[in-house]
Amino acid sequence: MASATPYLVLESLAKYSSPISPVIYPHLSLVLLMVGLIFTGWFFVYEVAATKYTRQLYKELGIAILASLFLGFGFLFLLLLVGIWV
């Protein structure tokens, strides 16, 4: 007959630590949101100032993707900062 599996002792396990320290969440969220807003402003100014003939699709996509990434990660760290663990 096979022996019973020993119980898992929680005290013997290593505590999980986040790859990014929660201490820097405020700074990280602020910087990422500010950079995202700068890229968003740049995108809007580019769209308003460019004519139909001077617009470049890859430039528009690049600016929009960067703005989206920075705002997304900034909002993520803002949620983590206020205690909404996602």
mmCIF file with all atom_site columns, C-alpha atoms in Angstrom, residues 53-82:
data_model
loop_
_atom_site.group_PDB
_atom_site.id
_atom_site.type_symbol
_atom_site.label_atom_id
_atom_site.label_alt_id
_atom_site.label_comp_id
_atom_site.label_asym_id
_atom_site.label_entity_id
_atom_site.label_seq_id
_atom_site.pdbx_PDB_ins_code
_atom_site.Cartn_x
_atom_site.Cartn_y
_atom_site.Cartn_z
_atom_site.occupancy
_atom_site.B_iso_or_equiv
_atom_site.pdbx_formal_charge
_atom_site.auth_seq_id
_atom_site.auth_comp_id
_atom_site.auth_asym_id
_atom_site.auth_atom_id
_atom_site.pdbx_PDB_model_num
ATOM 1  C CA . TYR A 1 53 ? -1.605 64.516 -47.955 1.00 0.00 ? 53 TYR A CA 1
ATOM 2  C CA . THR A 1 54 ? 1.010  64.832 -45.193 1.00 0.00 ? 54 THR A CA 1
ATOM 3  C CA . ARG A 1 55 ? -0.292 62.155 -42.818 1.00 0.00 ? 55 ARG A CA 1
ATOM 4  C CA . GLN A 1 56 ? 1.783  59.028 -42.328 1.00 0.00 ? 56 GLN A CA 1
ATOM 5  C CA . LEU A 1 57 ? 0.013  55.888 -41.157 1.00 0.00 ? 57 LEU A CA 1
ATOM 6  C CA . TYR A 1 58 ? 3.035  54.347 -39.441 1.00 0.00 ? 58 TYR A CA 1
ATOM 7  C CA . LYS A 1 59 ? 3.758  57.527 -37.510 1.00 0.00 ? 59 LYS A CA 1
ATOM 8  C CA . GLU A 1 60 ? 0.136  57.711 -36.352 1.00 0.00 ? 60 GLU A CA 1
ATOM 9  C CA . LEU A 1 61 ? 0.147  54.059 -35.302 1.00 0.00 ? 61 LEU A CA 1
ATOM 10 C CA . GLY A 1 62 ? 3.479  54.397 -33.527 1.00 0.00 ? 62 GLY A CA 1
ATOM 11 C CA . ILE A 1 63 ? 2.396  57.394 -31.487 1.00 0.00 ? 63 ILE A CA 1
ATOM 12 C CA . ALA A 1 64 ? -0.987 55.831 -30.689 1.00 0.00 ? 64 ALA A CA 1
ATOM 13 C CA . ILE A 1 65 ? 0.561  52.520 -29.598 1.00 0.00 ? 65 ILE A CA 1
ATOM 14 C CA . LEU A 1 66 ? 3.090  54.259 -27.360 1.00 0.00 ? 66 LEU A CA 1
ATOM 15 C CA . ALA A 1 67 ? 0.385  56.425 -25.790 1.00 0.00 ? 67 ALA A CA 1
ATOM 16 C CA . SER A 1 68 ? -1.800 53.384 -25.216 1.00 0.00 ? 68 SER A CA 1
ATOM 17 C CA . LEU A 1 69 ? 0.992  51.353 -23.627 1.00 0.00 ? 69 LEU A CA 1
ATOM 18 C CA . PHE A 1 70 ? 2.137  54.113 -21.289 1.00 0.00 ? 70 PHE A CA 1
ATOM 19 C CA . LEU A 1 71 ? -1.406 55.020 -20.240 1.00 0.00 ? 71 LEU A CA 1
ATOM 20 C CA . GLY A 1 72 ? -2.338 51.362 -19.788 1.00 0.00 ? 72 GLY A CA 1
ATOM 21 C CA . PHE A 1 73 ? 0.620  50.522 -17.569 1.00 0.00 ? 73 PHE A CA 1
ATOM 22 C CA . GLY A 1 74 ? 0.263  53.818 -15.708 1.00 0.00 ? 74 GLY A CA 1
ATOM 23 C CA . PHE A 1 75 ? -3.373 53.040 -14.970 1.00 0.00 ? 75 PHE A CA 1
ATOM 24 C CA . LEU A 1 76 ? -2.420 49.498 -13.909 1.00 0.00 ? 76 LEU A CA 1
ATOM 25 C CA . PHE A 1 77 ? 0.062  50.791 -11.346 1.00 0.00 ? 77 PHE A CA 1
ATOM 26 C CA . LEU A 1 78 ? -2.461 53.403 -10.211 1.00 0.00 ? 78 LEU A CA 1
ATOM 27 C CA . LEU A 1 79 ? -4.974 50.622 -9.534  1.00 0.00 ? 79 LEU A CA 1
ATOM 28 C CA . LEU A 1 80 ? -2.331 48.644 -7.657  1.00 0.00 ? 80 LEU A CA 1
ATOM 29 C CA . LEU A 1 81 ? -1.442 51.754 -5.664  1.00 0.00 ? 81 LEU A CA 1
ATOM 30 C CA . VAL A 1 82 ? -4.985 52.273 -4.386  1.00 0.00 ? 82 VAL A CA 1
#
